[in-house]
XYZ file of C-alpha atoms in Angstrom:
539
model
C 10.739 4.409 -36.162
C 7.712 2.835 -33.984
C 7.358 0.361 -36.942
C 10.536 -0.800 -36.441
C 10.481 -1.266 -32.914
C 7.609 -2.459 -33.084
C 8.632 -5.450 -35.363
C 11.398 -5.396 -33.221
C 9.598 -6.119 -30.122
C 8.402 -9.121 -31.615
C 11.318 -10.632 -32.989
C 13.256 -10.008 -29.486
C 16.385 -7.747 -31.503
C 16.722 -4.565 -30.574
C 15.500 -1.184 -31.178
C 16.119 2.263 -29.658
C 13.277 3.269 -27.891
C 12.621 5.641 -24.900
C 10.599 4.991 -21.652
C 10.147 8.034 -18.906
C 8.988 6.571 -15.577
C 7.588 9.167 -13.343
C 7.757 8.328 -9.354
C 10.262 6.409 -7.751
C 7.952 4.269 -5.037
C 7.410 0.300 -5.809
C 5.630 0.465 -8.966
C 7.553 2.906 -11.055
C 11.123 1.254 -9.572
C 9.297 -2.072 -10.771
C 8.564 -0.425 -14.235
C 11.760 0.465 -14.439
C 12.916 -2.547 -13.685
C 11.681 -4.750 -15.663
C 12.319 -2.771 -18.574
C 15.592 -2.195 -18.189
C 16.241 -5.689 -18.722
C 14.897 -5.175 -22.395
C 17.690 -4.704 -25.404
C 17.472 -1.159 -26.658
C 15.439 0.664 -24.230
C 16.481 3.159 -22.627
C 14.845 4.287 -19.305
C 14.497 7.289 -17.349
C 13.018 7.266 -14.087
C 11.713 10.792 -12.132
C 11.055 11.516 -8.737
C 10.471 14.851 -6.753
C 11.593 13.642 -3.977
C 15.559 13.832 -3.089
C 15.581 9.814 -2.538
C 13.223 6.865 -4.463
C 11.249 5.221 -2.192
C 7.955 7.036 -2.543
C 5.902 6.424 0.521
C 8.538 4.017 1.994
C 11.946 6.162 1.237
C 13.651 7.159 3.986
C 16.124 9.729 4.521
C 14.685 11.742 7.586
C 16.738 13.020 10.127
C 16.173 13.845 14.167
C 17.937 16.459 15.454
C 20.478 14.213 16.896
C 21.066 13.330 13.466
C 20.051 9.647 13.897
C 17.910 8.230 10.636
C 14.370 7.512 10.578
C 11.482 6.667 7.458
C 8.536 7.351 6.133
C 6.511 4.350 8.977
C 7.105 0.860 9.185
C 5.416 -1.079 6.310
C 5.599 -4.900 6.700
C 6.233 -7.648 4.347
C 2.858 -9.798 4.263
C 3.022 -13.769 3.488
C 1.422 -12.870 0.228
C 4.260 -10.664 -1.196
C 5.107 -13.238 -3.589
C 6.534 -10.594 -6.418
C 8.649 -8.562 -4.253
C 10.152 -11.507 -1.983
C 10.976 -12.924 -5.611
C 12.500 -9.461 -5.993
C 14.379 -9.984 -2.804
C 15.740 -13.301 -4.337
C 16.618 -11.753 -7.418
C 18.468 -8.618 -6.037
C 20.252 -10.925 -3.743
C 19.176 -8.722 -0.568
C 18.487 -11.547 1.835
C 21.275 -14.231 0.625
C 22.202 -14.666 4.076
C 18.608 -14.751 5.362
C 19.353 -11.220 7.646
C 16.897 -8.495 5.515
C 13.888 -10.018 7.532
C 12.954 -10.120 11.592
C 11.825 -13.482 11.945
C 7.819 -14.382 12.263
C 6.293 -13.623 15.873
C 3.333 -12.754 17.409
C 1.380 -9.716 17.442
C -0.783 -7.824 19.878
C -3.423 -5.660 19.506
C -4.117 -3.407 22.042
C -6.581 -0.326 23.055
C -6.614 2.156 26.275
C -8.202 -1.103 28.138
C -4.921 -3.027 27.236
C -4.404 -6.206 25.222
C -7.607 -7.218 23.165
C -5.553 -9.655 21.214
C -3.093 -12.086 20.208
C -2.620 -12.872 16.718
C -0.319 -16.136 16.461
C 1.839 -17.321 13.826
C -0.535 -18.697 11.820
C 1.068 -20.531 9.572
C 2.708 -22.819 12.496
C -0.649 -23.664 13.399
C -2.400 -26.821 12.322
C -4.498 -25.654 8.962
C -7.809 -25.446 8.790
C -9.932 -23.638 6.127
C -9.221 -19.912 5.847
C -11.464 -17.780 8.100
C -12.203 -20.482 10.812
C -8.760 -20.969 11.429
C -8.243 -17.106 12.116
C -10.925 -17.204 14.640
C -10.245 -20.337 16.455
C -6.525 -19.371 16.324
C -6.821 -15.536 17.303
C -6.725 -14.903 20.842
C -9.498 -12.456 21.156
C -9.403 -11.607 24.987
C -12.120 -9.361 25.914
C -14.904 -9.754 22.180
C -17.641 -11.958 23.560
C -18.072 -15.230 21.496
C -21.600 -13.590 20.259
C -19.944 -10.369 18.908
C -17.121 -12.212 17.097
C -19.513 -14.303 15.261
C -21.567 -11.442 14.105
C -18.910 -10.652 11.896
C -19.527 -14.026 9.895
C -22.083 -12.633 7.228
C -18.646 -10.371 5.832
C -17.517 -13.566 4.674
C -20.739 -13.825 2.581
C -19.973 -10.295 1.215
C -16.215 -10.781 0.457
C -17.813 -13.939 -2.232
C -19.154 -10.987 -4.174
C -15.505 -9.993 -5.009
C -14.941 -12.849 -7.571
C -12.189 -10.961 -9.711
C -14.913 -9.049 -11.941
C -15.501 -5.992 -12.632
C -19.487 -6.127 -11.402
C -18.513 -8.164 -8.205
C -16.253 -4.824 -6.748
C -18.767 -2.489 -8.482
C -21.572 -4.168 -6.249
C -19.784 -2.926 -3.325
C -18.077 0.065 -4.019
C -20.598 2.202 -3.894
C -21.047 2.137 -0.368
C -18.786 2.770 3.014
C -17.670 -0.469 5.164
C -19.423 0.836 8.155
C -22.196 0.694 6.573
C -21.925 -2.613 5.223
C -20.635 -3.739 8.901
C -24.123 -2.205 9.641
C -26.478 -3.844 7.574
C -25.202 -7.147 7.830
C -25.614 -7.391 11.599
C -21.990 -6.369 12.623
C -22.618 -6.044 16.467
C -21.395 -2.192 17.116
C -18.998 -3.999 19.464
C -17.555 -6.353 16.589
C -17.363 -3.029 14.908
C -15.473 -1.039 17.235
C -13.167 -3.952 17.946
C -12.483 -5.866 15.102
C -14.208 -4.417 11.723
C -12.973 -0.922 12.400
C -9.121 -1.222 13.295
C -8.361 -4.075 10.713
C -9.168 -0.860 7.761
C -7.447 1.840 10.092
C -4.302 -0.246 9.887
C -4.757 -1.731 6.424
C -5.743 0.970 4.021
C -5.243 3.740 6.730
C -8.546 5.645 6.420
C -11.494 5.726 9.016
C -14.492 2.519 7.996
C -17.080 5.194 7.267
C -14.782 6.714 4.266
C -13.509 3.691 2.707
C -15.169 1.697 -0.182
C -16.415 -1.729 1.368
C -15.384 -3.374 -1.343
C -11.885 -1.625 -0.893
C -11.852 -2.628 2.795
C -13.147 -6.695 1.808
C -10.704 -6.735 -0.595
C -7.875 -5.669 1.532
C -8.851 -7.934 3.809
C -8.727 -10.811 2.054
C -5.188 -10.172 0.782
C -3.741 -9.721 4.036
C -5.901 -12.336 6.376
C -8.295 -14.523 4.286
C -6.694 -15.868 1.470
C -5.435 -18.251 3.730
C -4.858 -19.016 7.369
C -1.221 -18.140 7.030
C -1.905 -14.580 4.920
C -1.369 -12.598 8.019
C 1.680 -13.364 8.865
C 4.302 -10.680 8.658
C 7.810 -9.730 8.716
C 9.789 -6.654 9.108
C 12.702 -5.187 7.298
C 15.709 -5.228 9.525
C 16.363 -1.385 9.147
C 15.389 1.237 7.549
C 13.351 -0.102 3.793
C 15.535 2.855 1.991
C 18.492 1.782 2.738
C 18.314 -2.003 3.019
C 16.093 -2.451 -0.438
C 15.875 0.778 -2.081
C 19.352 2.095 -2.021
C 21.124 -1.553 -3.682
C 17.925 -1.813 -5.997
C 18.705 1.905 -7.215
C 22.348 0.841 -7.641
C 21.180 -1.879 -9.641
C 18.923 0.095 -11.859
C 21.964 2.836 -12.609
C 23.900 0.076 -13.335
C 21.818 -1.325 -15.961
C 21.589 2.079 -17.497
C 18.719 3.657 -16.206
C 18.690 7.685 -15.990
C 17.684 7.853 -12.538
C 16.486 11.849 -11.691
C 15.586 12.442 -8.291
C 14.598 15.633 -6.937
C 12.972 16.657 -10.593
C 8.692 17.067 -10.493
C 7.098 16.836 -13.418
C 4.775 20.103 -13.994
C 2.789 18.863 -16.619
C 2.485 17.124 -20.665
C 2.881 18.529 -23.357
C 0.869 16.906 -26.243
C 1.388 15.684 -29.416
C -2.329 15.679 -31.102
C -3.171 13.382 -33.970
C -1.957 14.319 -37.323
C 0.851 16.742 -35.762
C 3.271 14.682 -37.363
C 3.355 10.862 -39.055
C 5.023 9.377 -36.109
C 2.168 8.326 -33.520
C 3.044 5.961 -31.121
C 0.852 3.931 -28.772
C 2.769 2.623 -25.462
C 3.592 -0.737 -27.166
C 5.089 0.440 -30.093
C 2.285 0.287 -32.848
C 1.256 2.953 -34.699
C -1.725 5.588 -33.864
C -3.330 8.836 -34.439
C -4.931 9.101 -31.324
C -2.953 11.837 -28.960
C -0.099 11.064 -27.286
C 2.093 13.000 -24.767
C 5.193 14.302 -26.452
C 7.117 15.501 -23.755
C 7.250 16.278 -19.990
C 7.566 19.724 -18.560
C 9.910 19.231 -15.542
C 10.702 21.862 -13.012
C 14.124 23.023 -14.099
C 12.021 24.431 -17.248
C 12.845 21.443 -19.552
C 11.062 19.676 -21.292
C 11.863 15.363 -21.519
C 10.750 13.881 -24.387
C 10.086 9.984 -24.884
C 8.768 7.177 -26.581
C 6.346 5.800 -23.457
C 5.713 7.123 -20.084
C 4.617 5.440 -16.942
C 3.071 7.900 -14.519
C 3.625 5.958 -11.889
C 2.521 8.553 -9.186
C 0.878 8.405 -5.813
C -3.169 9.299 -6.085
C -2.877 12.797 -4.592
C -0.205 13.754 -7.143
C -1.390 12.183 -9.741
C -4.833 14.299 -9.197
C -2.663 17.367 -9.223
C -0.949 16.461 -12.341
C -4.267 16.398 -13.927
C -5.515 19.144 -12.450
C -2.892 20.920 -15.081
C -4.249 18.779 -17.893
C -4.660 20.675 -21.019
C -8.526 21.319 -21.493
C -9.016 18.451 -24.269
C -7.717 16.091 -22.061
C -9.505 17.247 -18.512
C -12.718 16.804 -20.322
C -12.126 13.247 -20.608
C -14.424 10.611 -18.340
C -9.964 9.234 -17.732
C -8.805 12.345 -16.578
C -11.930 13.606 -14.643
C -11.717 10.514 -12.676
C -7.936 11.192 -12.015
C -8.680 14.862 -10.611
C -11.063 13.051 -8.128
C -7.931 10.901 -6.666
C -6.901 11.834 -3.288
C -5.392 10.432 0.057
C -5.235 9.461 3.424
C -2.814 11.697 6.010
C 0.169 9.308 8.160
C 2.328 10.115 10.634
C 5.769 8.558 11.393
C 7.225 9.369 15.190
C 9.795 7.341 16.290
C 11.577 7.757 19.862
C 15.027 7.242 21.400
C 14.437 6.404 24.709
C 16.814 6.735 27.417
C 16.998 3.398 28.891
C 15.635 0.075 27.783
C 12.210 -1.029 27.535
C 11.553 -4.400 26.071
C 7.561 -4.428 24.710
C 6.023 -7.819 24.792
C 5.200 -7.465 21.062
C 7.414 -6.391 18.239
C 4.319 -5.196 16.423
C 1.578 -4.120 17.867
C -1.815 -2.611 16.299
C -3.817 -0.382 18.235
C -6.989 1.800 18.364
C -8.938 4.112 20.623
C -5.783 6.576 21.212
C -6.906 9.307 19.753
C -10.730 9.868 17.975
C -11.301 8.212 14.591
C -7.656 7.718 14.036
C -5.383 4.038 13.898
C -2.077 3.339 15.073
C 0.703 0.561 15.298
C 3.559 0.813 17.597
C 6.577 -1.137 17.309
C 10.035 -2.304 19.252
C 12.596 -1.255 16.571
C 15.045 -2.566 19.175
C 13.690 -5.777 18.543
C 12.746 -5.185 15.084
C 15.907 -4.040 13.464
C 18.282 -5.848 15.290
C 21.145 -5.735 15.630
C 21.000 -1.889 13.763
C 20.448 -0.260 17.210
C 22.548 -2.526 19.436
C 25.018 0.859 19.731
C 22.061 2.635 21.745
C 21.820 2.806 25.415
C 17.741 2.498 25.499
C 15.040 1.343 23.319
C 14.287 2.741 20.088
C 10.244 2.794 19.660
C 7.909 3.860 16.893
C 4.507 4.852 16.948
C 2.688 5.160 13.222
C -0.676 7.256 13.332
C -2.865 6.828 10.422
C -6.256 8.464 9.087
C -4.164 11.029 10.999
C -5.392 13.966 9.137
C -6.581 15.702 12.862
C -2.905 15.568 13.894
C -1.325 16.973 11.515
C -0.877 20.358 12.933
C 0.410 19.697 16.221
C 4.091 20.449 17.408
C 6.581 17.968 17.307
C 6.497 18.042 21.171
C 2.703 17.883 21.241
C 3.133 14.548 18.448
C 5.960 12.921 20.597
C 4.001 13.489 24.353
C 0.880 12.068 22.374
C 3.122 8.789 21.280
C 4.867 8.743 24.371
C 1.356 8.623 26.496
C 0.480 5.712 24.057
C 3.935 3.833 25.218
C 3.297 4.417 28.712
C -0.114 3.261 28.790
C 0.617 -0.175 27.270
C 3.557 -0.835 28.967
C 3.711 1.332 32.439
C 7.743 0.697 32.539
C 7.865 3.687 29.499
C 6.456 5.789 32.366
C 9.923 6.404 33.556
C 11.902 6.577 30.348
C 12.928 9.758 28.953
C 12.903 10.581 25.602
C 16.399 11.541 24.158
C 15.937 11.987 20.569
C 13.023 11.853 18.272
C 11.938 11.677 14.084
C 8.339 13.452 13.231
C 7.683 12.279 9.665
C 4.564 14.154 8.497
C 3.136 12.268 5.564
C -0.279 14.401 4.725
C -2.055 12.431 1.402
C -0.106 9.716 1.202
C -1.714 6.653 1.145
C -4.304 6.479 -1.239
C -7.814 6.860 -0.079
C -10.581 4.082 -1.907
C -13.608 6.070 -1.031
C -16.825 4.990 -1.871
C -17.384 4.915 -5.530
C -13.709 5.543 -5.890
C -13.874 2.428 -8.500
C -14.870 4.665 -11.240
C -11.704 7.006 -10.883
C -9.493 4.172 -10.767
C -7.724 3.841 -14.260
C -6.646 1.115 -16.123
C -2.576 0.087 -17.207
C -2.968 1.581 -20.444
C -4.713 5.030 -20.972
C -8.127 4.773 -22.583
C -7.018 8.448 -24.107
C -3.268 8.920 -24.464
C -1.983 5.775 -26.400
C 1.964 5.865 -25.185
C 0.816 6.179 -21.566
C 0.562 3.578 -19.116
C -0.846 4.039 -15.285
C 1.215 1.904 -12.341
C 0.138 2.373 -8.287
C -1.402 0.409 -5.788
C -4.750 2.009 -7.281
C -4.805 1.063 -10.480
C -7.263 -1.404 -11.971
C -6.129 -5.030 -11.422
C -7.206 -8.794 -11.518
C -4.245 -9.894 -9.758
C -5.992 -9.192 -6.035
C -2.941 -8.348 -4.208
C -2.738 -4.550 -1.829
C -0.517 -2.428 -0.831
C 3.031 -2.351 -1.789
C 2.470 -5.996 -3.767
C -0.457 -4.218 -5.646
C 2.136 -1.346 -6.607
C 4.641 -3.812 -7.697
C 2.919 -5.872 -9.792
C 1.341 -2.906 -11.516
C 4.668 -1.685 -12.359
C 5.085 -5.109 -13.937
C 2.046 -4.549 -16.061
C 2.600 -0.937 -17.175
C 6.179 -2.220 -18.132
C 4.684 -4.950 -20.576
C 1.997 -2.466 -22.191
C 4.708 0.310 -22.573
C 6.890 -2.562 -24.296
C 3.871 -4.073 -26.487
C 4.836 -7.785 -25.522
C 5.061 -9.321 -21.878
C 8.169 -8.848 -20.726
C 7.650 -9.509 -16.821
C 5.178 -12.344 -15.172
C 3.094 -11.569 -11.884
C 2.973 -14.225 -9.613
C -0.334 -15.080 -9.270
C -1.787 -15.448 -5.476
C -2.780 -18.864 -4.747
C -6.486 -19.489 -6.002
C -9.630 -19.285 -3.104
C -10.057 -22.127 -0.857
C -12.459 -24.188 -2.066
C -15.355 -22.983 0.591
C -14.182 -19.363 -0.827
C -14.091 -20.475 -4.440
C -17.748 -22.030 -4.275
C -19.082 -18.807 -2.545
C -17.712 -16.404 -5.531
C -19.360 -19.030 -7.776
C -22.835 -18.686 -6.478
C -22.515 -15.032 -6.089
C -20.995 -14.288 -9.700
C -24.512 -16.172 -10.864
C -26.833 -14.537 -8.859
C -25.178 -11.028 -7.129
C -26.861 -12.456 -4.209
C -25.889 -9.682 -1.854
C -28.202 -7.167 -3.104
C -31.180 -8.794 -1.425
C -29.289 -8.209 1.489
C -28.514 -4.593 1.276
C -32.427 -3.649 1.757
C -32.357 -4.857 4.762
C -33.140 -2.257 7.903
C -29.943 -0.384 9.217
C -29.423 -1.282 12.534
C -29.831 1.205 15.399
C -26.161 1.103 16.428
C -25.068 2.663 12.911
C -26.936 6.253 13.635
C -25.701 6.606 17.217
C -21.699 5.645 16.577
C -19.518 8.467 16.444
């Protein structure tokens, strides 16, 4: 049978042939997807949870029974897969899925510290000196901004290879920030916020090459990257829910509300029917089945574990013993993530914020935040509500975790009034606490080596899809767990079936720095250099 499909795969008829997709966030609902759209294979896609989504899904109720999500997660300018998504699902045909571009400001217990523009309306200059002539940093002196120049010369190290991220994953951003001169100012500031907001985890535990690379998806790649829009409502139900529809009506086998408890093997020589992911022949193990928690087992062809990092460690922590002793599946166990917090507040009477979106630091120790005008946001979704509807996002939030609702809604509501003294005097009628503990994923240092690769290097009909997963491409986030659901689905179906839109290459100033640093790894001159004072006395 894998013969034939095989053969089939390459002459484009058709062949029956079984994928199982585990999790239902952006990469396996791209898996699925994309290979849906393939003659004769039949997909089944699995998902603990009651609704796909993953991270994003919504679904949440406040005891007034109004909705709420799992945060607000933004669409960046570099989203070039899933806003070709958008185009092909037909969500935005009359150009009302997305708020439009605006500014944002970025704020601390001092008030504003800046103003980031619409870049992209701003006359161009190259990448990086744009941002900081354009920026509207109103309290950084000149001096401290510019310390933060020599990062640039550490992002060239990240030239697409495999070397070039090792070089700097095996220490912490802080301590990069530290050795290259980041004034502890910059730091605090600038450095510091930009990873609590973009890969939600305190500096000092996140890879620097993690935190570079993040940042040059989302603000360097060019002067425009930054830029940002917001899903009018909820992300479930606005892009989830009709993409779902569309997948059931294609044929998939969508199972929500189904874990997976663990594989159940099919070694080599157990039978003459080995399969690799693309349909080839093998005698290398294989999973046979999955063990779901209904106390079936569902057997397939292919499966994409397309699971966040913290379950994915627990699924291997259930490995059979053969397969935990593997350098793949050791790395897997060390996954883990970052703890978020959703609160979002119905206020009793109106309270415009001068900002839509608004990042913010300093309001509670070691942990980041973004607040946001959903009024403004989603409109016209709450146009129907008497006051404002707010939302206050806590990341690296690991510390709040265990407080009460009302202790998590005073602490957002304090944030609310502080910015914008007119909250002072608002009550708060209803409220959403989404407690989200390990679910971002976590790039700590060294974290590059746990990371696997599309195709298992030990199971040859399993693929890997998440925002963690080993990839050229460059894109973060929910892009980054798109497009790897786009390459598991062409190594599960042997052939490429889907095409990643590439990001647009490096500027040329960029392009020539990755150049010189791909020949000579100049950075690691630098790294011997003395540490700064600052670095042992921040908190």
């Amino acid at each position: 049978m894998s013969l034939a499909w095989a053969l089939a795969s390459l002459l484009g008829t058709a062949a029956d042939r079984h994928v199982a997709v585990v999790g239902a966030g952006w990469a396996g609902l791209s898996a699925a997807h994309h290979l849906a759209k393939q003659p004769g294979v039949r997909v089944t896609l699995i998902d603990a949870a009651p609704r796909v989504g993953g991270l994003v899904r919504d679904g949440y109720r406040t005891p007034g029974g109004r909705e709420a999500e799992a945060g607000q997660h933004g669409f960046w300018a570099e989203y070039r897969n899933i806003f070709a998504l958008i185009d092909e699902l037909g969500l935005d045909s009359d150009g009302s899925l997305f708020s439009p571009l605006a500014e944002q400001g970025q704020w601390s217990p001092r008030g504003l510290e800046a103003v980031w523009p619409v870049l992209a309306a701003k006359p161009r200059l190259p990448t990086g000196v744009g941002q900081a002539l354009w920026v509207r940093f109103l309290r950084l002196p000149p001096a401290d901004l510019a310390s933060l120049t020599p990062l640039f010369v550490a992002l060239c190290e990240l030239d697409g290879s495999e070397d070039g991220y090792a070089a700097l994953d095996s220490i912490d951003f802080r301590t990069l920030c530290a050795t290259l001169g980041v004034s502890a100012r910059a730091y605090r500031e600038v450095a510091e916020p930009m990873v609590l907001t973009g890969l939600f985890a305190a500096a000092d535990t996140v890879s620097a090459a993690a935190a570079l690379g993040m940042a040059d998806f989302f603000v360097l790649r060019a002067q425009g990257s930054f830029d940002v829009r917001w899903c009018r409502g909820n992300v479930g139900a606005r892009i989830f829910a009709p993409w779902e529809r569309r997948l059931r009506t294609a044929g998939v086998d969508v199972r929500t509300g189904t874990r997976v408890r663990g594989l159940a093997l099919r070694r080599a020589g157990d039978d003459d029917d080995g399969v690799r992911a693309g349909g080839a022949p093998s005698r290398r193990p294989a999973v046979r089945a999955l063990a779901l928690s209904d106390g079936t087992e569902l057997a397939a062809d292919a499966f994409v574990l397309a699971l966040g990092a913290a379950a994915l460690a627990r699924l291997a922590d259930g490995v059979p013993a053969e397969l935990a002793r593997t350098a793949e599946w050791r790395g897997l166990r060390r996954l883990r993530g970052t703890d978020c917090i959703a609160t979002r507040l119905w206020l009793d009477r109106r309270v415009p914020l001068r900002f839509s979106a608004n990042p913010a630091r300093g309001f509670a120790p070691g942990v980041g935040s973004t607040f946001f005008d959903l009024s403004a946001l989603h409109a016209p979704l709450h146009a129907a509500e008497r006051g404002s509807v707010l939302e206050v996002d806590w990341y690296a939030a690991g510390g709040l975790l265990a407080e009460s609702d009302a202790a998590l809604i005073g602490r957002a509501k304090r944030l609310l009034d502080t910015v914008e003294p007119r909250c002072a005097a608002a009550r708060v009628r209803d409220a959403a606490i989404v407690r989200l503990p390990s679910s971002a994923t976590l790039f700590f240092p060294g974290s590059a080596e746990a990371l696997p690769p599309t195709r298992s290097a030990v199971l040859d009909n399993v693929c890997f899809a998440a925002d963690f997963v080993r990839s050229a491409h460059g894109s973060w986030s929910q892009e980054r767990a798109y497009v790897s659901g786009m390459d598991a689905a062409n190594a599960a179906a042997g052939r490429r079936i889907a095409r990643p839109i590439p990001l647009p290459p490096s500027e040329p100033h960029f392009a020539l720095g990755r150049a010189a640093a791909a020949a000579a790894r100049s950075l690691r001159p630098v790294m011997s250099r003395r540490t700064p004072a600052w670095l042992g006395r921040m908190p």
